[in-house]
Amino acid sequence: MEGWKKYSFKEIASLSKGKYNPKKEKLDLPCIELEHLESETGRLLGYTSSLLQRSTKNRFKPGDILYGKLRPYLRKYYFPNFEGVCSSEIWVLKNEKQKVYNKYLYYVIQTNRFNQNANKSSGTKMPRADWDFVSETVFPIPPFNEQYKIALILSTWDKAIELKEKLIEQKKEQKKGLMQKLLTGEVRLPGFKEEWKIVRLGEIGKTYNGLSGKSAGDFGKGKPYI
């Protein structure tokens, strides 16, 4: 590929050394924990306050990249546009080498190559990505103008996916509301005016609490079992 060069990950990114000590600092900053990062989407689900913390946290700035090193198979990452602190189980990756465009680096950590090596980690019950191993991973990197265009295309897709998923959630809520109205008689379909009957659940079917003490005869022949 013309113009592309190969770099190890440590040549295009570095781990931030910035720390936040709640015992010495009293800044009210957003604090991101692993549970605040949605798997595989790059979305922030929420955050807490740095004033509520008791342990040392990593600091990040706008344009840094966050990657969850604990249980890396969950693929938790985020591209913040604000300053804050985060769990020590989250890597804060900085683009100090200036060999890549920030947003392009954000997509590099989402590749299969990066995640495969991040998952060759230490520990079994609480696996963590090993920086010494991951940092040696080699990536082909295009020229800056191509990086920018690639990142722009992928960002556009991310926005389109997020919008589509929001629309789906809205439709789900609309369906729930319609279901409640239709199944309670609050809204009637055109052409139906007959009065509804009120019956007990036991009058229209049988319920079983587990299979203990039951035989095939209790369920009838040829009836599906769920």
PDB file of C-alpha atoms in Angstrom:
ATOM      1  CA  MET A   1       0.000   0.000   0.000  1.00  0.00           C
ATOM      2  CA  GLU A   2       1.648   3.171  -1.219  1.00  0.00           C
ATOM      3  CA  GLY A   3       2.539   5.647   1.506  1.00  0.00           C
ATOM      4  CA  TRP A   4       1.617   3.294   4.349  1.00  0.00           C
ATOM      5  CA  LYS A   5       4.194   2.568   7.054  1.00  0.00           C
ATOM      6  CA  LYS A   6       4.361  -0.058   9.775  1.00  0.00           C
ATOM      7  CA  TYR A   7       4.618   1.024  13.397  1.00  0.00           C
ATOM      8  CA  SER A   8       4.466  -0.817  16.690  1.00  0.00           C
ATOM      9  CA  PHE A   9       1.649   0.423  18.905  1.00  0.00           C
ATOM     10  CA  LYS A  10       4.099   2.042  21.323  1.00  0.00           C
ATOM     11  CA  GLU A  11       5.377   4.134  18.402  1.00  0.00           C
ATOM     12  CA  ILE A  12       1.953   5.680  17.819  1.00  0.00           C
ATOM     13  CA  ALA A  13       0.535   5.783  21.354  1.00  0.00           C
ATOM     14  CA  SER A  14       1.681   5.971  24.958  1.00  0.00           C
ATOM     15  CA  LEU A  15       0.104   5.400  28.351  1.00  0.00           C
ATOM     16  CA  SER A  16      -0.717   8.565  30.256  1.00  0.00           C
ATOM     17  CA  LYS A  17       1.012   8.911  33.612  1.00  0.00           C
ATOM     18  CA  GLY A  18      -1.425  11.505  34.905  1.00  0.00           C
ATOM     19  CA  LYS A  19      -3.028  10.556  38.228  1.00  0.00           C
ATOM     20  CA  TYR A  20      -5.755  11.973  40.435  1.00  0.00           C
ATOM     21  CA  ASN A  21      -5.313  11.530  44.182  1.00  0.00           C
ATOM     22  CA  PRO A  22      -8.618  12.240  45.978  1.00  0.00           C
ATOM     23  CA  LYS A  23      -6.772  12.594  49.294  1.00  0.00           C
ATOM     24  CA  LYS A  24      -4.762  15.538  47.990  1.00  0.00           C
ATOM     25  CA  GLU A  25      -7.025  17.038  45.310  1.00  0.00           C
ATOM     26  CA  LYS A  26     -10.603  18.245  45.617  1.00  0.00           C
ATOM     27  CA  LEU A  27     -11.638  18.792  42.012  1.00  0.00           C
ATOM     28  CA  ASP A  28     -15.155  18.037  40.838  1.00  0.00           C
ATOM     29  CA  LEU A  29     -14.499  16.143  37.602  1.00  0.00           C
ATOM     30  CA  PRO A  30     -16.462  13.431  35.784  1.00  0.00           C
ATOM     31  CA  CYS A  31     -15.240  10.015  36.927  1.00  0.00           C
ATOM     32  CA  ILE A  32     -15.665   7.128  34.496  1.00  0.00           C
ATOM     33  CA  GLU A  33     -15.690   3.550  35.766  1.00  0.00           C
ATOM     34  CA  LEU A  34     -15.754   0.411  33.614  1.00  0.00           C
ATOM     35  CA  GLU A  35     -19.495  -0.008  34.155  1.00  0.00           C
ATOM     36  CA  HIS A  36     -20.026   3.392  32.544  1.00  0.00           C
ATOM     37  CA  LEU A  37     -18.664   2.143  29.201  1.00  0.00           C
ATOM     38  CA  GLU A  38     -20.936   0.163  26.902  1.00  0.00           C
ATOM     39  CA  SER A  39     -19.302  -2.860  25.271  1.00  0.00           C
ATOM     40  CA  GLU A  40     -18.336  -2.579  21.600  1.00  0.00           C
ATOM     41  CA  THR A  41     -20.081   0.746  20.956  1.00  0.00           C
ATOM     42  CA  GLY A  42     -17.818   3.432  22.395  1.00  0.00           C
ATOM     43  CA  ARG A  43     -20.782   4.948  24.221  1.00  0.00           C
ATOM     44  CA  LEU A  44     -20.702   6.507  27.657  1.00  0.00           C
ATOM     45  CA  LEU A  45     -23.592   5.300  29.821  1.00  0.00           C
ATOM     46  CA  GLY A  46     -22.941   7.724  32.660  1.00  0.00           C
ATOM     47  CA  TYR A  47     -20.326   8.791  35.188  1.00  0.00           C
ATOM     48  CA  THR A  48     -19.873   9.721  38.821  1.00  0.00           C
ATOM     49  CA  SER A  49     -17.939  12.537  40.531  1.00  0.00           C
ATOM     50  CA  SER A  50     -14.254  12.614  41.413  1.00  0.00           C
ATOM     51  CA  LEU A  51     -15.265  14.067  44.802  1.00  0.00           C
ATOM     52  CA  LEU A  52     -16.800  10.716  45.744  1.00  0.00           C
ATOM     53  CA  GLN A  53     -13.633   8.706  45.107  1.00  0.00           C
ATOM     54  CA  ARG A  54     -11.280   7.228  47.686  1.00  0.00           C
ATOM     55  CA  SER A  55      -8.676   5.547  45.490  1.00  0.00           C
ATOM     56  CA  THR A  56      -6.225   6.981  42.963  1.00  0.00           C
ATOM     57  CA  LYS A  57      -7.612   7.416  39.449  1.00  0.00           C
ATOM     58  CA  ASN A  58      -6.140   7.999  36.008  1.00  0.00           C
ATOM     59  CA  ARG A  59      -6.583  11.459  34.518  1.00  0.00           C
ATOM     60  CA  PHE A  60      -7.574  12.132  30.931  1.00  0.00           C
ATOM     61  CA  LYS A  61      -8.009  15.147  28.686  1.00  0.00           C
ATOM     62  CA  PRO A  62     -10.097  15.801  25.565  1.00  0.00           C
ATOM     63  CA  GLY A  63      -8.725  13.778  22.661  1.00  0.00           C
ATOM     64  CA  ASP A  64      -7.224  11.042  24.834  1.00  0.00           C
ATOM     65  CA  ILE A  65      -8.508   7.511  24.272  1.00  0.00           C
ATOM     66  CA  LEU A  66      -9.867   5.273  27.026  1.00  0.00           C
ATOM     67  CA  TYR A  67      -9.592   1.490  26.815  1.00  0.00           C
ATOM     68  CA  GLY A  68     -10.739  -0.971  29.486  1.00  0.00           C
ATOM     69  CA  LYS A  69      -7.765  -3.217  30.260  1.00  0.00           C
ATOM     70  CA  LEU A  70      -9.714  -5.415  32.706  1.00  0.00           C
ATOM     71  CA  ARG A  71     -11.549  -8.186  30.842  1.00  0.00           C
ATOM     72  CA  PRO A  72     -10.486  -6.760  27.461  1.00  0.00           C
ATOM     73  CA  TYR A  73     -12.795  -9.215  25.662  1.00  0.00           C
ATOM     74  CA  LEU A  74     -15.632  -6.840  26.633  1.00  0.00           C
ATOM     75  CA  ARG A  75     -14.186  -4.272  24.210  1.00  0.00           C
ATOM     76  CA  LYS A  76     -14.861  -1.144  26.244  1.00  0.00           C
ATOM     77  CA  TYR A  77     -13.474   2.092  24.828  1.00  0.00           C
ATOM     78  CA  TYR A  78     -14.334   5.783  24.673  1.00  0.00           C
ATOM     79  CA  PHE A  79     -13.200   8.990  22.960  1.00  0.00           C
ATOM     80  CA  PRO A  80     -13.831  11.824  25.473  1.00  0.00           C
ATOM     81  CA  ASN A  81     -14.281  15.464  24.508  1.00  0.00           C
ATOM     82  CA  PHE A  82     -13.932  16.635  28.119  1.00  0.00           C
ATOM     83  CA  GLU A  83     -11.438  16.455  30.982  1.00  0.00           C
ATOM     84  CA  GLY A  84     -11.954  13.916  33.740  1.00  0.00           C
ATOM     85  CA  VAL A  85     -10.667  10.940  35.695  1.00  0.00           C
ATOM     86  CA  CYS A  86     -11.244   7.230  35.269  1.00  0.00           C
ATOM     87  CA  SER A  87     -10.701   3.853  36.879  1.00  0.00           C
ATOM     88  CA  SER A  88      -7.141   2.569  37.137  1.00  0.00           C
ATOM     89  CA  GLU A  89      -8.483  -0.428  35.181  1.00  0.00           C
ATOM     90  CA  ILE A  90      -8.840   1.851  32.156  1.00  0.00           C
ATOM     91  CA  TRP A  91      -5.862   2.745  29.996  1.00  0.00           C
ATOM     92  CA  VAL A  92      -5.581   6.408  29.037  1.00  0.00           C
ATOM     93  CA  LEU A  93      -3.874   6.395  25.638  1.00  0.00           C
ATOM     94  CA  LYS A  94      -2.204   9.562  24.419  1.00  0.00           C
ATOM     95  CA  ASN A  95      -1.175  10.503  20.914  1.00  0.00           C
ATOM     96  CA  GLU A  96       2.141  12.124  21.842  1.00  0.00           C
ATOM     97  CA  LYS A  97       4.058  10.588  18.957  1.00  0.00           C
ATOM     98  CA  GLN A  98       2.090  12.603  16.365  1.00  0.00           C
ATOM     99  CA  LYS A  99       2.252   9.790  13.835  1.00  0.00           C
ATOM    100  CA  VAL A 100      -1.507   9.304  13.776  1.00  0.00           C
ATOM    101  CA  TYR A 101      -4.651  11.392  13.808  1.00  0.00           C
ATOM    102  CA  ASN A 102      -6.388  11.046  17.220  1.00  0.00           C
ATOM    103  CA  LYS A 103      -9.660   9.696  15.871  1.00  0.00           C
ATOM    104  CA  TYR A 104      -7.795   7.249  13.634  1.00  0.00           C
ATOM    105  CA  LEU A 105      -5.990   5.887  16.707  1.00  0.00           C
ATOM    106  CA  TYR A 106      -9.401   5.468  18.335  1.00  0.00           C
ATOM    107  CA  TYR A 107     -10.407   3.132  15.507  1.00  0.00           C
ATOM    108  CA  VAL A 108      -7.096   1.253  15.616  1.00  0.00           C
ATOM    109  CA  ILE A 109      -7.920   0.022  19.138  1.00  0.00           C
ATOM    110  CA  GLN A 110     -11.206  -1.367  17.822  1.00  0.00           C
ATOM    111  CA  THR A 111      -9.519  -3.628  15.261  1.00  0.00           C
ATOM    112  CA  ASN A 112      -9.379  -7.393  15.628  1.00  0.00           C
ATOM    113  CA  ARG A 113      -5.582  -7.261  15.618  1.00  0.00           C
ATOM    114  CA  PHE A 114      -5.488  -4.978  18.656  1.00  0.00           C
ATOM    115  CA  ASN A 115      -8.161  -6.873  20.580  1.00  0.00           C
ATOM    116  CA  GLN A 116      -6.660 -10.281  19.880  1.00  0.00           C
ATOM    117  CA  ASN A 117      -3.376  -9.170  21.421  1.00  0.00           C
ATOM    118  CA  ALA A 118      -5.112  -7.339  24.268  1.00  0.00           C
ATOM    119  CA  ASN A 119      -6.798 -10.620  25.142  1.00  0.00           C
ATOM    120  CA  LYS A 120      -3.488 -12.470  25.327  1.00  0.00           C
ATOM    121  CA  SER A 121      -3.438 -11.200  28.862  1.00  0.00           C
ATOM    122  CA  SER A 122      -2.267 -12.125  32.312  1.00  0.00           C
ATOM    123  CA  GLY A 123      -4.610 -13.577  34.920  1.00  0.00           C
ATOM    124  CA  THR A 124      -7.502 -16.017  34.583  1.00  0.00           C
ATOM    125  CA  LYS A 125     -10.323 -14.921  36.892  1.00  0.00           C
ATOM    126  CA  MET A 126      -9.561 -11.229  36.350  1.00  0.00           C
ATOM    127  CA  PRO A 127      -7.738 -11.076  32.986  1.00  0.00           C
ATOM    128  CA  ARG A 128      -5.991  -7.821  32.174  1.00  0.00           C
ATOM    129  CA  ALA A 129      -4.396  -6.646  28.955  1.00  0.00           C
ATOM    130  CA  ASP A 130      -0.597  -6.590  29.171  1.00  0.00           C
ATOM    131  CA  TRP A 131       0.820  -3.269  27.954  1.00  0.00           C
ATOM    132  CA  ASP A 132       4.299  -4.707  27.368  1.00  0.00           C
ATOM    133  CA  PHE A 133       2.783  -7.245  24.981  1.00  0.00           C
ATOM    134  CA  VAL A 134       0.142  -5.042  23.352  1.00  0.00           C
ATOM    135  CA  SER A 135       2.582  -2.176  22.777  1.00  0.00           C
ATOM    136  CA  GLU A 136       4.667  -4.395  20.480  1.00  0.00           C
ATOM    137  CA  THR A 137       1.731  -5.059  18.126  1.00  0.00           C
ATOM    138  CA  VAL A 138       2.536  -3.789  14.627  1.00  0.00           C
ATOM    139  CA  PHE A 139      -0.023  -1.828  12.598  1.00  0.00           C
ATOM    140  CA  PRO A 140       0.069  -0.520   9.023  1.00  0.00           C
ATOM    141  CA  ILE A 141      -0.559   3.237   9.154  1.00  0.00           C
ATOM    142  CA  PRO A 142      -1.564   5.370   6.129  1.00  0.00           C
ATOM    143  CA  PRO A 143      -0.542   9.007   5.471  1.00  0.00           C
ATOM    144  CA  PHE A 144      -2.322  11.694   7.540  1.00  0.00           C
ATOM    145  CA  ASN A 145      -4.745  12.775   4.814  1.00  0.00           C
ATOM    146  CA  GLU A 146      -5.887   9.176   4.334  1.00  0.00           C
ATOM    147  CA  GLN A 147      -6.144   8.647   8.098  1.00  0.00           C
ATOM    148  CA  TYR A 148      -8.430  11.667   8.324  1.00  0.00           C
ATOM    149  CA  LYS A 149     -10.733  10.433   5.557  1.00  0.00           C
ATOM    150  CA  ILE A 150     -10.911   6.909   7.006  1.00  0.00           C
ATOM    151  CA  ALA A 151     -11.731   8.248  10.480  1.00  0.00           C
ATOM    152  CA  LEU A 152     -14.348  10.596   9.003  1.00  0.00           C
ATOM    153  CA  ILE A 153     -16.098   7.737   7.187  1.00  0.00           C
ATOM    154  CA  LEU A 154     -16.124   5.520  10.280  1.00  0.00           C
ATOM    155  CA  SER A 155     -17.364   8.389  12.475  1.00  0.00           C
ATOM    156  CA  THR A 156     -20.218   8.985  10.038  1.00  0.00           C
ATOM    157  CA  TRP A 157     -21.192   5.321  10.284  1.00  0.00           C
ATOM    158  CA  ASP A 158     -21.055   5.476  14.094  1.00  0.00           C
ATOM    159  CA  LYS A 159     -23.431   8.445  14.118  1.00  0.00           C
ATOM    160  CA  ALA A 160     -25.812   6.738  11.683  1.00  0.00           C
ATOM    161  CA  ILE A 161     -25.867   3.548  13.790  1.00  0.00           C
ATOM    162  CA  GLU A 162     -26.499   5.509  16.988  1.00  0.00           C
ATOM    163  CA  LEU A 163     -29.364   7.416  15.356  1.00  0.00           C
ATOM    164  CA  LYS A 164     -30.917   4.200  14.020  1.00  0.00           C
ATOM    165  CA  GLU A 165     -30.708   2.531  17.440  1.00  0.00           C
ATOM    166  CA  LYS A 166     -32.365   5.541  19.079  1.00  0.00           C
ATOM    167  CA  LEU A 167     -35.202   5.293  16.557  1.00  0.00           C
ATOM    168  CA  ILE A 168     -35.574   1.572  17.305  1.00  0.00           C
ATOM    169  CA  GLU A 169     -35.789   2.303  21.052  1.00  0.00           C
ATOM    170  CA  GLN A 170     -38.440   4.944  20.383  1.00  0.00           C
ATOM    171  CA  LYS A 171     -40.446   2.440  18.325  1.00  0.00           C
ATOM    172  CA  LYS A 172     -40.189  -0.121  21.131  1.00  0.00           C
ATOM    173  CA  GLU A 173     -41.606   2.379  23.620  1.00  0.00           C
ATOM    174  CA  GLN A 174     -44.391   3.318  21.210  1.00  0.00           C
ATOM    175  CA  LYS A 175     -45.235  -0.369  20.771  1.00  0.00           C
ATOM    176  CA  LYS A 176     -45.389  -0.874  24.556  1.00  0.00           C
ATOM    177  CA  GLY A 177     -47.796   2.031  24.906  1.00  0.00           C
ATOM    178  CA  LEU A 178     -49.985   0.800  22.050  1.00  0.00           C
ATOM    179  CA  MET A 179     -49.998  -2.737  23.456  1.00  0.00           C
ATOM    180  CA  GLN A 180     -51.265  -1.510  26.832  1.00  0.00           C
ATOM    181  CA  LYS A 181     -54.077   0.436  25.200  1.00  0.00           C
ATOM    182  CA  LEU A 182     -55.125  -2.379  22.839  1.00  0.00           C
ATOM    183  CA  LEU A 183     -54.982  -5.153  25.450  1.00  0.00           C
ATOM    184  CA  THR A 184     -56.999  -3.214  28.024  1.00  0.00           C
ATOM    185  CA  GLY A 185     -59.716  -2.001  25.667  1.00  0.00           C
ATOM    186  CA  GLU A 186     -58.723   1.624  26.115  1.00  0.00           C
ATOM    187  CA  VAL A 187     -58.391   1.801  22.333  1.00  0.00           C
ATOM    188  CA  ARG A 188     -60.713  -0.309  20.133  1.00  0.00           C
ATOM    189  CA  LEU A 189     -60.060  -1.338  16.557  1.00  0.00           C
ATOM    190  CA  PRO A 190     -62.466  -0.010  13.897  1.00  0.00           C
ATOM    191  CA  GLY A 191     -65.504  -2.261  13.434  1.00  0.00           C
ATOM    192  CA  PHE A 192     -65.331  -3.880  16.903  1.00  0.00           C
ATOM    193  CA  LYS A 193     -67.932  -2.747  19.453  1.00  0.00           C
ATOM    194  CA  GLU A 194     -68.780  -5.937  21.371  1.00  0.00           C
ATOM    195  CA  GLU A 195     -68.277  -5.677  25.126  1.00  0.00           C
ATOM    196  CA  TRP A 196     -65.166  -7.319  26.550  1.00  0.00           C
ATOM    197  CA  LYS A 197     -65.532 -10.048  29.166  1.00  0.00           C
ATOM    198  CA  ILE A 198     -63.607 -10.040  32.421  1.00  0.00           C
ATOM    199  CA  VAL A 199     -62.375 -13.531  33.359  1.00  0.00           C
ATOM    200  CA  ARG A 200     -59.834 -15.004  35.743  1.00  0.00           C
ATOM    201  CA  LEU A 201     -56.586 -16.393  34.370  1.00  0.00           C
ATOM    202  CA  GLY A 202     -57.505 -19.875  35.609  1.00  0.00           C
ATOM    203  CA  GLU A 203     -60.643 -19.819  33.449  1.00  0.00           C
ATOM    204  CA  ILE A 204     -58.733 -19.563  30.189  1.00  0.00           C
ATOM    205  CA  GLY A 205     -55.814 -21.903  30.846  1.00  0.00           C
ATOM    206  CA  LYS A 206     -53.702 -23.829  33.313  1.00  0.00           C
ATOM    207  CA  THR A 207     -50.434 -22.805  34.890  1.00  0.00           C
ATOM    208  CA  TYR A 208     -47.755 -25.123  36.232  1.00  0.00           C
ATOM    209  CA  ASN A 209     -45.103 -24.230  38.758  1.00  0.00           C
ATOM    210  CA  GLY A 210     -42.262 -26.501  37.646  1.00  0.00           C
ATOM    211  CA  LEU A 211     -42.385 -30.154  36.532  1.00  0.00           C
ATOM    212  CA  SER A 212     -42.031 -31.811  39.921  1.00  0.00           C
ATOM    213  CA  GLY A 213     -44.774 -34.410  40.407  1.00  0.00           C
ATOM    214  CA  LYS A 214     -46.179 -33.889  36.897  1.00  0.00           C
ATOM    215  CA  SER A 215     -46.675 -36.572  34.252  1.00  0.00           C
ATOM    216  CA  ALA A 216     -47.231 -36.435  30.500  1.00  0.00           C
ATOM    217  CA  GLY A 217     -50.956 -36.743  31.161  1.00  0.00           C
ATOM    218  CA  ASP A 218     -50.980 -33.388  32.917  1.00  0.00           C
ATOM    219  CA  PHE A 219     -50.043 -31.616  29.711  1.00  0.00           C
ATOM    220  CA  GLY A 220     -52.054 -33.492  27.097  1.00  0.00           C
ATOM    221  CA  LYS A 221     -50.898 -35.136  23.907  1.00  0.00           C
ATOM    222  CA  GLY A 222     -49.090 -33.196  21.215  1.00  0.00           C
ATOM    223  CA  LYS A 223     -48.974 -29.921  23.106  1.00  0.00           C
ATOM    224  CA  PRO A 224     -45.768 -27.879  22.852  1.00  0.00           C
ATOM    225  CA  TYR A 225     -43.734 -27.375  26.006  1.00  0.00           C
ATOM    226  CA  ILE A 226     -41.746 -24.176  26.553  1.00  0.00           C
TER     227      ILE A 226
END
